[in-house]
Amino acid sequence: MLDLTSILFATTLVALCMGLMLRVFIRGFDPLMRGARPIAWACLMLACGSAASALRVLGPAWLSLAIVLGNFGTLASQGLIHVGLCRLIDRHARLPYIGAVLACSFIASVWYTFAMPSLIGRVAVLSVGLLVTVLLTLWELYCSLRLRRSVVTLGLIVTLGVLAATLALRAASVWVFRDDFDRFYTDSPLQPLLLVVVMITLVLGILMCMMLLGERALQRLRENARREDLLTGLPNRLAADEAIEAALERNAPRGRPTTVVRVDLDNFRQFNDWYGHDVGDAVLRHVTTCIRNVMPRSCLLARWGGKGYIVVMPDAGPEIGAGLARDIVLEISLSPLELGHFDIEIAACAGVACSVRSESTTDALMLSAEAALDHARRNPDGTAGVRELD
């Protein structure tokens, strides 16, 4: 005979540990943990539900409360798993359907617990509610599998398939033994076994969700690494090209300007030759801070080559770009890098290019910015006039 109380307490501990572990990861890697919050809450709700179900060992007075709280935790955890999985696989969660099914199941279970006590009714509505939710989740997983196959996703489909089959078998037993269900539920070893399988598959499903979460987080980390400069933490040239292209596609049809500011450091090679590459890296990080101090939040700052930067200014005109270029050059020249007992003075130049044409391309805009930057290198103040694409 299975000890249900031990199974429930074990489920509580495992789900609680997984939920707390996910909360820790969310704090440290929040941008990469898309879909982790609902799954973390699903772990905690399953832990609360299984712990509440174990309260029935305290006596008959606690039985009704244990049943209601246990059903609520189980239903809520399955709904949160659906939401988290849909976010992980980039699918739209069917919140109206899931919410309606789970709410109706819980209300019916409360009704069959207090207003009209009925074991067969309570087991039936809980099994059907969970089964519908699991089937909707399986459908979303199947749709995502057609676009992107994954071993973890296949394992999750198998786990949820076992859960759906167990719930269907539990609902079928209600119909088959409807005439004497109370005695069947008490004496038959099938019902405790099905309950244990449901709890185990729920825990395994959450564990597979965590594995899928780690897989997708690693994938996003690799994608970010392709678009990020490791030294300064800024977006790299690839990300800047994509931002410029997106700004041109968005602004050009409406006749709105897109402006870029190219910034380049003067005599940067001397820092590496005289002081070493560590000082050169410190100079680049210092210049990054200087540009951020004067740059509007709506703009994108990216690293452009070895000693170059670029500021993408969507919806900004040429005058605003020229003003930002002057501010950047002035801020860099007035903010020397402090190294021990001496300061390193840094000089920079900046060129500005602007486009409002619908046929403008990223390459054409950047060629214009490079031409403005070449002109700025010959100016004493390091800034040049604005180059507008005709």
mmCIF file of C-alpha atoms in Angstrom:
data_model
loop_
_atom_site.group_PDB
_atom_site.id
_atom_site.type_symbol
_atom_site.label_atom_id
_atom_site.label_comp_id
_atom_site.label_asym_id
_atom_site.label_seq_id
_atom_site.Cartn_x
_atom_site.Cartn_y
_atom_site.Cartn_z
ATOM 1 C CA MET A 1 0.000 0.000 0.000
ATOM 2 C CA LEU A 2 1.380 3.392 -0.997
ATOM 3 C CA ASP A 3 1.949 5.919 1.755
ATOM 4 C CA LEU A 4 0.232 8.971 0.256
ATOM 5 C CA THR A 5 1.301 11.246 3.072
ATOM 6 C CA SER A 6 4.969 10.530 2.432
ATOM 7 C CA ILE A 7 4.480 11.073 -1.302
ATOM 8 C CA LEU A 8 2.768 14.406 -0.670
ATOM 9 C CA PHE A 9 5.488 15.610 1.691
ATOM 10 C CA ALA A 10 8.201 14.522 -0.754
ATOM 11 C CA THR A 11 6.425 16.390 -3.547
ATOM 12 C CA THR A 12 6.244 19.446 -1.310
ATOM 13 C CA LEU A 13 9.965 19.416 -0.604
ATOM 14 C CA VAL A 14 11.000 18.817 -4.227
ATOM 15 C CA ALA A 15 8.664 21.454 -5.661
ATOM 16 C CA LEU A 16 9.651 23.960 -2.982
ATOM 17 C CA CYS A 17 13.362 23.449 -3.672
ATOM 18 C CA MET A 18 12.853 23.840 -7.421
ATOM 19 C CA GLY A 19 10.777 26.983 -6.951
ATOM 20 C CA LEU A 20 13.306 28.616 -4.622
ATOM 21 C CA MET A 21 16.171 27.660 -6.930
ATOM 22 C CA LEU A 22 14.381 29.258 -9.878
ATOM 23 C CA ARG A 23 13.798 32.423 -7.858
ATOM 24 C CA VAL A 24 17.544 32.637 -7.204
ATOM 25 C CA PHE A 25 18.336 32.240 -10.906
ATOM 26 C CA ILE A 26 15.747 34.870 -11.808
ATOM 27 C CA ARG A 27 17.470 37.401 -9.547
ATOM 28 C CA GLY A 28 20.838 36.815 -11.195
ATOM 29 C CA PHE A 29 19.844 36.272 -14.833
ATOM 30 C CA ASP A 30 16.520 38.063 -15.199
ATOM 31 C CA PRO A 31 16.899 39.189 -18.855
ATOM 32 C CA LEU A 32 17.653 35.624 -19.948
ATOM 33 C CA MET A 33 14.997 33.892 -17.849
ATOM 34 C CA ARG A 34 11.928 34.528 -19.979
ATOM 35 C CA GLY A 35 9.073 32.383 -18.729
ATOM 36 C CA ALA A 36 10.852 31.528 -15.478
ATOM 37 C CA ARG A 37 8.583 33.488 -13.139
ATOM 38 C CA PRO A 38 5.368 31.552 -13.940
ATOM 39 C CA ILE A 39 7.249 28.252 -13.675
ATOM 40 C CA ALA A 40 8.780 29.301 -10.342
ATOM 41 C CA TRP A 41 5.324 30.187 -9.046
ATOM 42 C CA ALA A 42 4.032 26.866 -10.396
ATOM 43 C CA CYS A 43 6.631 25.071 -8.243
ATOM 44 C CA LEU A 44 5.595 27.035 -5.168
ATOM 45 C CA MET A 45 1.875 26.504 -5.822
ATOM 46 C CA LEU A 46 2.419 22.758 -6.279
ATOM 47 C CA ALA A 47 4.392 22.684 -3.023
ATOM 48 C CA CYS A 48 1.597 24.521 -1.217
ATOM 49 C CA GLY A 49 -1.057 22.289 -2.759
ATOM 50 C CA SER A 50 0.670 19.026 -1.859
ATOM 51 C CA ALA A 51 1.426 20.308 1.647
ATOM 52 C CA ALA A 52 -2.214 21.299 2.096
ATOM 53 C CA SER A 53 -3.380 17.881 0.871
ATOM 54 C CA ALA A 54 -1.184 16.260 3.509
ATOM 55 C CA LEU A 55 -3.123 18.120 6.233
ATOM 56 C CA ARG A 56 -5.803 15.444 6.044
ATOM 57 C CA VAL A 57 -3.674 13.330 8.397
ATOM 58 C CA LEU A 58 -4.555 15.791 11.195
ATOM 59 C CA GLY A 59 -8.086 14.442 11.380
ATOM 60 C CA PRO A 60 -11.549 14.711 9.799
ATOM 61 C CA ALA A 61 -11.885 18.349 10.841
ATOM 62 C CA TRP A 62 -9.105 19.289 8.435
ATOM 63 C CA LEU A 63 -10.253 17.095 5.541
ATOM 64 C CA SER A 64 -12.419 19.622 3.662
ATOM 65 C CA LEU A 65 -9.901 22.434 3.989
ATOM 66 C CA ALA A 66 -7.080 20.132 2.875
ATOM 67 C CA ILE A 67 -9.054 19.054 -0.182
ATOM 68 C CA VAL A 68 -9.923 22.599 -1.285
ATOM 69 C CA LEU A 69 -6.420 24.011 -0.772
ATOM 70 C CA GLY A 70 -4.820 20.979 -2.405
ATOM 71 C CA ASN A 71 -7.065 21.271 -5.454
ATOM 72 C CA PHE A 72 -6.367 24.988 -5.724
ATOM 73 C CA GLY A 73 -2.597 24.478 -5.601
ATOM 74 C CA THR A 74 -2.680 21.688 -8.181
ATOM 75 C CA LEU A 75 -4.919 23.587 -10.612
ATOM 76 C CA ALA A 76 -2.987 26.844 -10.234
ATOM 77 C CA SER A 77 0.351 25.112 -10.783
ATOM 78 C CA GLN A 78 -0.845 23.554 -14.040
ATOM 79 C CA GLY A 79 -2.142 26.891 -15.275
ATOM 80 C CA LEU A 80 1.147 28.615 -14.447
ATOM 81 C CA ILE A 81 3.081 25.836 -16.206
ATOM 82 C CA HIS A 82 1.017 26.521 -19.327
ATOM 83 C CA VAL A 83 1.777 30.267 -19.179
ATOM 84 C CA GLY A 84 5.493 29.739 -18.539
ATOM 85 C CA LEU A 85 5.855 27.168 -21.299
ATOM 86 C CA CYS A 86 4.095 29.385 -23.824
ATOM 87 C CA ARG A 87 6.522 32.185 -23.014
ATOM 88 C CA LEU A 88 9.463 29.821 -23.332
ATOM 89 C CA ILE A 89 8.451 28.526 -26.759
ATOM 90 C CA ASP A 90 7.251 31.946 -28.024
ATOM 91 C CA ARG A 91 3.593 30.974 -28.212
ATOM 92 C CA HIS A 92 0.540 32.910 -27.055
ATOM 93 C CA ALA A 93 -0.885 31.512 -23.828
ATOM 94 C CA ARG A 94 -4.574 30.635 -24.049
ATOM 95 C CA LEU A 95 -5.352 32.539 -20.884
ATOM 96 C CA PRO A 96 -9.134 32.970 -21.389
ATOM 97 C CA TYR A 97 -9.644 29.234 -21.981
ATOM 98 C CA ILE A 98 -7.210 28.113 -19.286
ATOM 99 C CA GLY A 99 -8.574 30.596 -16.747
ATOM 100 C CA ALA A 100 -12.180 29.628 -17.440
ATOM 101 C CA VAL A 101 -11.485 25.886 -17.231
ATOM 102 C CA LEU A 102 -9.446 26.118 -14.034
ATOM 103 C CA ALA A 103 -11.872 28.540 -12.358
ATOM 104 C CA CYS A 104 -14.874 26.349 -13.180
ATOM 105 C CA SER A 105 -13.035 23.250 -11.964
ATOM 106 C CA PHE A 106 -12.092 24.874 -8.673
ATOM 107 C CA ILE A 107 -15.562 26.328 -8.056
ATOM 108 C CA ALA A 108 -17.145 22.949 -8.811
ATOM 109 C CA SER A 109 -14.692 21.200 -6.476
ATOM 110 C CA VAL A 110 -15.576 23.646 -3.684
ATOM 111 C CA TRP A 111 -19.274 23.037 -4.379
ATOM 112 C CA TYR A 112 -18.851 19.257 -4.213
ATOM 113 C CA THR A 113 -16.826 19.629 -1.002
ATOM 114 C CA PHE A 114 -19.041 21.942 1.085
ATOM 115 C CA ALA A 115 -22.458 22.593 -0.502
ATOM 116 C CA MET A 116 -23.116 19.148 -1.963
ATOM 117 C CA PRO A 117 -20.440 16.728 -0.699
ATOM 118 C CA SER A 118 -19.733 14.229 -3.460
ATOM 119 C CA LEU A 119 -16.483 12.361 -3.877
ATOM 120 C CA ILE A 120 -17.269 11.280 -7.437
ATOM 121 C CA GLY A 121 -18.149 14.847 -8.483
ATOM 122 C CA ARG A 122 -15.005 16.301 -6.918
ATOM 123 C CA VAL A 123 -12.674 13.781 -8.516
ATOM 124 C CA ALA A 124 -14.403 14.155 -11.900
ATOM 125 C CA VAL A 125 -14.216 17.952 -12.154
ATOM 126 C CA LEU A 126 -10.613 18.049 -10.924
ATOM 127 C CA SER A 127 -9.498 15.380 -13.406
ATOM 128 C CA VAL A 128 -11.330 16.960 -16.349
ATOM 129 C CA GLY A 129 -10.038 20.457 -15.547
ATOM 130 C CA LEU A 130 -6.448 19.287 -15.350
ATOM 131 C CA LEU A 131 -6.860 17.139 -18.463
ATOM 132 C CA VAL A 132 -8.147 20.044 -20.584
ATOM 133 C CA THR A 133 -5.286 22.276 -19.401
ATOM 134 C CA VAL A 134 -2.675 19.623 -20.140
ATOM 135 C CA LEU A 135 -4.124 18.993 -23.606
ATOM 136 C CA LEU A 136 -4.006 22.710 -24.458
ATOM 137 C CA THR A 137 -0.394 22.833 -23.274
ATOM 138 C CA LEU A 138 0.450 19.773 -25.373
ATOM 139 C CA TRP A 139 -1.050 21.435 -28.432
ATOM 140 C CA GLU A 140 1.121 24.536 -27.999
ATOM 141 C CA LEU A 141 4.192 22.337 -27.559
ATOM 142 C CA TYR A 142 3.327 20.383 -30.694
ATOM 143 C CA CYS A 143 2.936 23.610 -32.700
ATOM 144 C CA SER A 144 6.340 24.831 -31.493
ATOM 145 C CA LEU A 145 7.917 21.448 -32.257
ATOM 146 C CA ARG A 146 7.066 21.823 -35.943
ATOM 147 C CA LEU A 147 9.276 24.927 -36.062
ATOM 148 C CA ARG A 148 12.082 24.012 -33.671
ATOM 149 C CA ARG A 149 12.816 20.457 -32.570
ATOM 150 C CA SER A 150 14.436 19.842 -29.212
ATOM 151 C CA VAL A 151 15.137 16.743 -27.151
ATOM 152 C CA VAL A 152 13.932 18.533 -24.016
ATOM 153 C CA THR A 153 10.703 19.560 -25.753
ATOM 154 C CA LEU A 154 10.131 15.962 -26.871
ATOM 155 C CA GLY A 155 10.732 14.763 -23.307
ATOM 156 C CA LEU A 156 8.293 17.349 -22.014
ATOM 157 C CA ILE A 157 5.673 16.216 -24.517
ATOM 158 C CA VAL A 158 6.127 12.614 -23.372
ATOM 159 C CA THR A 159 5.854 13.637 -19.698
ATOM 160 C CA LEU A 160 2.708 15.680 -20.279
ATOM 161 C CA GLY A 161 1.347 12.865 -22.422
ATOM 162 C CA VAL A 162 1.722 10.447 -19.507
ATOM 163 C CA LEU A 163 0.040 13.018 -17.252
ATOM 164 C CA ALA A 164 -2.843 13.404 -19.708
ATOM 165 C CA ALA A 165 -3.260 9.620 -20.006
ATOM 166 C CA THR A 166 -3.286 9.260 -16.206
ATOM 167 C CA LEU A 167 -5.896 12.003 -15.837
ATOM 168 C CA ALA A 168 -8.004 10.444 -18.581
ATOM 169 C CA LEU A 169 -7.790 7.053 -16.838
ATOM 170 C CA ARG A 170 -8.774 8.660 -13.549
ATOM 171 C CA ALA A 171 -11.762 10.372 -15.176
ATOM 172 C CA ALA A 172 -12.744 7.102 -16.900
ATOM 173 C CA SER A 173 -12.667 5.232 -13.587
ATOM 174 C CA VAL A 174 -15.203 7.726 -12.250
ATOM 175 C CA TRP A 175 -17.603 6.779 -15.050
ATOM 176 C CA VAL A 176 -16.968 3.039 -14.919
ATOM 177 C CA PHE A 177 -17.388 2.753 -11.120
ATOM 178 C CA ARG A 178 -19.993 5.515 -10.745
ATOM 179 C CA ASP A 179 -22.481 3.235 -8.976
ATOM 180 C CA ASP A 180 -20.117 2.393 -6.094
ATOM 181 C CA PHE A 181 -17.314 4.918 -6.481
ATOM 182 C CA ASP A 182 -16.834 5.638 -2.773
ATOM 183 C CA ARG A 183 -15.945 2.025 -2.005
ATOM 184 C CA PHE A 184 -13.794 1.791 -5.139
ATOM 185 C CA TYR A 185 -11.922 4.993 -4.211
ATOM 186 C CA THR A 186 -11.270 3.718 -0.675
ATOM 187 C CA ASP A 187 -10.434 0.060 -1.343
ATOM 188 C CA SER A 188 -8.893 -0.033 -4.821
ATOM 189 C CA PRO A 189 -5.117 0.495 -5.082
ATOM 190 C CA LEU A 190 -5.638 2.088 -8.514
ATOM 191 C CA GLN A 191 -6.726 5.507 -7.246
ATOM 192 C CA PRO A 192 -3.727 6.057 -4.923
ATOM 193 C CA LEU A 193 -1.445 4.850 -7.713
ATOM 194 C CA LEU A 194 -2.987 7.294 -10.190
ATOM 195 C CA LEU A 195 -2.634 10.120 -7.692
ATOM 196 C CA VAL A 196 1.026 9.310 -7.199
ATOM 197 C CA VAL A 197 1.589 9.224 -10.967
ATOM 198 C CA VAL A 198 -0.102 12.619 -11.302
ATOM 199 C CA MET A 199 2.145 14.149 -8.635
ATOM 200 C CA ILE A 200 5.313 12.576 -10.059
ATOM 201 C CA THR A 201 4.534 13.667 -13.628
ATOM 202 C CA LEU A 202 3.781 17.202 -12.421
ATOM 203 C CA VAL A 203 7.174 17.345 -10.720
ATOM 204 C CA LEU A 204 8.887 15.840 -13.775
ATOM 205 C CA GLY A 205 7.053 18.309 -16.005
ATOM 206 C CA ILE A 206 8.345 21.230 -13.949
ATOM 207 C CA LEU A 207 11.838 19.726 -14.017
ATOM 208 C CA MET A 208 11.667 19.440 -17.817
ATOM 209 C CA CYS A 209 10.467 23.053 -17.935
ATOM 210 C CA MET A 210 13.557 24.063 -15.967
ATOM 211 C CA MET A 211 15.762 22.162 -18.422
ATOM 212 C CA LEU A 212 14.023 23.866 -21.351
ATOM 213 C CA LEU A 213 14.460 27.183 -19.563
ATOM 214 C CA GLY A 214 18.194 26.590 -19.265
ATOM 215 C CA GLU A 215 18.397 25.567 -22.927
ATOM 216 C CA ARG A 216 16.631 28.707 -24.110
ATOM 217 C CA ALA A 217 18.634 30.925 -21.725
ATOM 218 C CA LEU A 218 21.877 29.513 -23.157
ATOM 219 C CA GLN A 219 20.565 30.125 -26.667
ATOM 220 C CA ARG A 220 19.717 33.750 -25.823
ATOM 221 C CA LEU A 221 23.126 34.160 -24.194
ATOM 222 C CA ARG A 222 24.821 33.010 -27.398
ATOM 223 C CA GLU A 223 22.672 35.353 -29.458
ATOM 224 C CA ASN A 224 23.544 38.249 -27.150
ATOM 225 C CA ALA A 225 27.236 37.371 -27.357
ATOM 226 C CA ARG A 226 27.072 37.753 -31.145
ATOM 227 C CA ARG A 227 25.693 41.277 -30.694
ATOM 228 C CA GLU A 228 27.722 42.462 -27.692
ATOM 229 C CA ASP A 229 31.222 43.839 -27.298
ATOM 230 C CA LEU A 230 32.805 41.929 -24.419
ATOM 231 C CA LEU A 231 35.199 44.738 -23.411
ATOM 232 C CA THR A 232 32.723 47.594 -23.001
ATOM 233 C CA GLY A 233 29.455 45.671 -22.709
ATOM 234 C CA LEU A 234 28.028 47.743 -25.582
ATOM 235 C CA PRO A 235 26.212 46.411 -28.625
ATOM 236 C CA ASN A 236 28.654 45.611 -31.404
ATOM 237 C CA ARG A 237 28.706 46.538 -35.079
ATOM 238 C CA LEU A 238 26.192 43.853 -36.035
ATOM 239 C CA ALA A 239 23.672 45.162 -33.501
ATOM 240 C CA ALA A 240 24.277 48.741 -34.667
ATOM 241 C CA ASP A 241 23.653 47.771 -38.295
ATOM 242 C CA GLU A 242 20.383 46.122 -37.305
ATOM 243 C CA ALA A 243 19.327 49.189 -35.268
ATOM 244 C CA ILE A 244 20.090 51.559 -38.170
ATOM 245 C CA GLU A 245 18.226 49.376 -40.642
ATOM 246 C CA ALA A 246 15.207 49.149 -38.347
ATOM 247 C CA ALA A 247 15.198 52.937 -37.809
ATOM 248 C CA LEU A 248 15.379 53.614 -41.559
ATOM 249 C CA GLU A 249 12.550 51.194 -42.307
ATOM 250 C CA ARG A 250 10.401 52.775 -39.624
ATOM 251 C CA ASN A 251 11.121 56.477 -40.233
ATOM 252 C CA ALA A 252 11.746 56.843 -43.979
ATOM 253 C CA PRO A 253 8.185 56.062 -45.194
ATOM 254 C CA ARG A 254 6.872 58.751 -42.834
ATOM 255 C CA GLY A 255 9.501 61.313 -43.791
ATOM 256 C CA ARG A 256 11.129 61.301 -40.352
ATOM 257 C CA PRO A 257 14.924 61.610 -39.987
ATOM 258 C CA THR A 258 17.406 59.004 -38.834
ATOM 259 C CA THR A 259 20.715 60.367 -37.566
ATOM 260 C CA VAL A 260 23.973 58.634 -36.690
ATOM 261 C CA VAL A 261 26.998 60.082 -34.910
ATOM 262 C CA ARG A 262 30.381 58.456 -35.543
ATOM 263 C CA VAL A 263 32.933 58.989 -32.787
ATOM 264 C CA ASP A 264 36.608 58.123 -33.157
ATOM 265 C CA LEU A 265 39.521 58.481 -30.696
ATOM 266 C CA ASP A 266 42.639 60.391 -31.703
ATOM 267 C CA ASN A 267 46.035 58.711 -31.336
ATOM 268 C CA PHE A 268 44.541 55.675 -29.608
ATOM 269 C CA ARG A 269 47.430 53.485 -30.763
ATOM 270 C CA GLN A 270 49.798 55.534 -28.610
ATOM 271 C CA PHE A 271 47.953 54.479 -25.444
ATOM 272 C CA ASN A 272 48.599 50.831 -26.270
ATOM 273 C CA ASP A 273 52.230 51.471 -27.308
ATOM 274 C CA TRP A 274 53.199 53.687 -24.349
ATOM 275 C CA TYR A 275 51.116 52.286 -21.487
ATOM 276 C CA GLY A 276 50.117 48.791 -22.608
ATOM 277 C CA HIS A 277 46.911 47.183 -23.746
ATOM 278 C CA ASP A 278 45.413 47.171 -20.233
ATOM 279 C CA VAL A 279 45.479 50.970 -20.224
ATOM 280 C CA GLY A 280 44.038 50.997 -23.746
ATOM 281 C CA ASP A 281 41.143 48.844 -22.529
ATOM 282 C CA ALA A 282 40.633 51.207 -19.583
ATOM 283 C CA VAL A 283 40.515 54.148 -22.018
ATOM 284 C CA LEU A 284 37.778 52.480 -24.046
ATOM 285 C CA ARG A 285 35.690 51.770 -20.960
ATOM 286 C CA HIS A 286 36.216 55.353 -19.754
ATOM 287 C CA VAL A 287 35.136 56.799 -23.107
ATOM 288 C CA THR A 288 32.046 54.581 -23.014
ATOM 289 C CA THR A 289 31.076 56.130 -19.677
ATOM 290 C CA CYS A 290 31.703 59.649 -21.001
ATOM 291 C CA ILE A 291 29.439 59.143 -24.016
ATOM 292 C CA ARG A 292 26.703 57.642 -21.884
ATOM 293 C CA ASN A 293 26.800 60.680 -19.597
ATOM 294 C CA VAL A 294 25.700 63.020 -22.395
ATOM 295 C CA MET A 295 23.688 60.674 -24.609
ATOM 296 C CA PRO A 296 19.855 60.672 -24.497
ATOM 297 C CA ARG A 297 18.269 57.468 -23.280
ATOM 298 C CA SER A 298 16.334 57.037 -26.504
ATOM 299 C CA CYS A 299 19.572 56.583 -28.479
ATOM 300 C CA LEU A 300 21.673 53.467 -29.000
ATOM 301 C CA LEU A 301 25.409 53.529 -28.286
ATOM 302 C CA ALA A 302 27.471 50.786 -29.949
ATOM 303 C CA ARG A 303 31.117 49.897 -30.423
ATOM 304 C CA TRP A 304 32.244 50.400 -34.019
ATOM 305 C CA GLY A 305 35.616 48.834 -34.631
ATOM 306 C CA GLY A 306 38.767 49.120 -32.540
ATOM 307 C CA LYS A 307 38.621 52.772 -31.424
ATOM 308 C CA GLY A 308 35.298 53.829 -32.855
ATOM 309 C CA TYR A 309 31.787 54.301 -31.509
ATOM 310 C CA ILE A 310 28.463 55.036 -33.103
ATOM 311 C CA VAL A 311 25.321 56.609 -31.699
ATOM 312 C CA VAL A 312 22.069 55.760 -33.480
ATOM 313 C CA MET A 313 19.459 58.494 -33.040
ATOM 314 C CA PRO A 314 16.035 57.471 -34.370
ATOM 315 C CA ASP A 315 13.554 60.338 -34.819
ATOM 316 C CA ALA A 316 16.312 62.943 -34.279
ATOM 317 C CA GLY A 317 17.104 65.717 -36.739
ATOM 318 C CA PRO A 318 20.522 66.866 -37.949
ATOM 319 C CA GLU A 319 20.719 69.772 -35.501
ATOM 320 C CA ILE A 320 20.225 67.462 -32.533
ATOM 321 C CA GLY A 321 22.876 65.119 -33.920
ATOM 322 C CA ALA A 322 25.375 67.952 -34.364
ATOM 323 C CA GLY A 323 24.723 69.137 -30.809
ATOM 324 C CA LEU A 324 25.261 65.650 -29.406
ATOM 325 C CA ALA A 325 28.504 65.306 -31.387
ATOM 326 C CA ARG A 326 29.840 68.539 -29.859
ATOM 327 C CA ASP A 327 28.806 67.414 -26.370
ATOM 328 C CA ILE A 328 30.539 64.048 -26.784
ATOM 329 C CA VAL A 329 33.828 65.556 -27.997
ATOM 330 C CA LEU A 330 33.764 68.136 -25.201
ATOM 331 C CA GLU A 331 32.909 65.584 -22.501
ATOM 332 C CA ILE A 332 35.738 63.274 -23.557
ATOM 333 C CA SER A 333 38.305 66.090 -23.688
ATOM 334 C CA LEU A 334 37.290 67.449 -20.267
ATOM 335 C CA SER A 335 37.256 64.023 -18.561
ATOM 336 C CA PRO A 336 40.801 62.634 -18.368
ATOM 337 C CA LEU A 337 41.329 59.058 -17.277
ATOM 338 C CA GLU A 338 42.813 58.937 -13.779
ATOM 339 C CA LEU A 339 45.497 56.266 -13.407
ATOM 340 C CA GLY A 340 47.267 56.354 -10.078
ATOM 341 C CA HIS A 341 49.205 59.616 -9.741
ATOM 342 C CA PHE A 342 48.752 60.865 -13.294
ATOM 343 C CA ASP A 343 45.920 61.568 -15.718
ATOM 344 C CA ILE A 344 45.620 60.538 -19.327
ATOM 345 C CA GLU A 345 44.019 63.136 -21.564
ATOM 346 C CA ILE A 346 41.897 61.794 -24.383
ATOM 347 C CA ALA A 347 40.844 63.538 -27.567
ATOM 348 C CA ALA A 348 38.126 62.532 -29.994
ATOM 349 C CA CYS A 349 36.416 63.634 -33.170
ATOM 350 C CA ALA A 350 32.873 63.068 -34.367
ATOM 351 C CA GLY A 351 30.984 63.093 -37.641
ATOM 352 C CA VAL A 352 27.254 63.290 -38.180
ATOM 353 C CA ALA A 353 25.063 61.911 -40.962
ATOM 354 C CA CYS A 354 21.313 62.174 -41.388
ATOM 355 C CA SER A 355 18.817 60.660 -43.807
ATOM 356 C CA VAL A 356 15.105 61.108 -44.447
ATOM 357 C CA ARG A 357 14.928 59.350 -47.810
ATOM 358 C CA SER A 358 12.925 56.167 -48.195
ATOM 359 C CA GLU A 359 15.570 54.636 -50.501
ATOM 360 C CA SER A 360 18.452 55.221 -48.086
ATOM 361 C CA THR A 361 20.385 52.192 -46.904
ATOM 362 C CA THR A 362 22.540 51.469 -43.891
ATOM 363 C CA ASP A 363 25.686 51.393 -46.020
ATOM 364 C CA ALA A 364 24.906 54.748 -47.629
ATOM 365 C CA LEU A 365 24.243 56.393 -44.273
ATOM 366 C CA MET A 366 27.446 54.994 -42.786
ATOM 367 C CA LEU A 367 29.514 56.106 -45.788
ATOM 368 C CA SER A 368 28.184 59.598 -45.264
ATOM 369 C CA ALA A 369 29.050 59.419 -41.558
ATOM 370 C CA GLU A 370 32.576 58.231 -42.368
ATOM 371 C CA ALA A 371 33.002 61.156 -44.786
ATOM 372 C CA ALA A 372 31.885 63.571 -42.081
ATOM 373 C CA LEU A 373 34.298 61.909 -39.646
ATOM 374 C CA ASP A 374 37.222 62.260 -42.078
ATOM 375 C CA HIS A 375 36.436 65.948 -42.360
ATOM 376 C CA ALA A 376 36.285 66.238 -38.566
ATOM 377 C CA ARG A 377 39.780 64.795 -38.200
ATOM 378 C CA ARG A 378 41.112 67.847 -40.056
ATOM 379 C CA ASN A 379 39.230 70.335 -37.879
ATOM 380 C CA PRO A 380 40.858 71.761 -34.742
ATOM 381 C CA ASP A 381 37.749 71.192 -32.593
ATOM 382 C CA GLY A 382 37.190 67.618 -33.824
ATOM 383 C CA THR A 383 33.644 68.146 -35.113
ATOM 384 C CA ALA A 384 32.344 68.453 -38.648
ATOM 385 C CA GLY A 385 29.211 69.626 -40.295
ATOM 386 C CA VAL A 386 26.262 67.372 -40.845
ATOM 387 C CA ARG A 387 26.191 65.255 -43.983
ATOM 388 C CA GLU A 388 22.645 64.797 -45.247
ATOM 389 C CA LEU A 389 21.780 62.215 -47.893
ATOM 390 C CA ASP A 390 20.275 63.961 -50.899
#
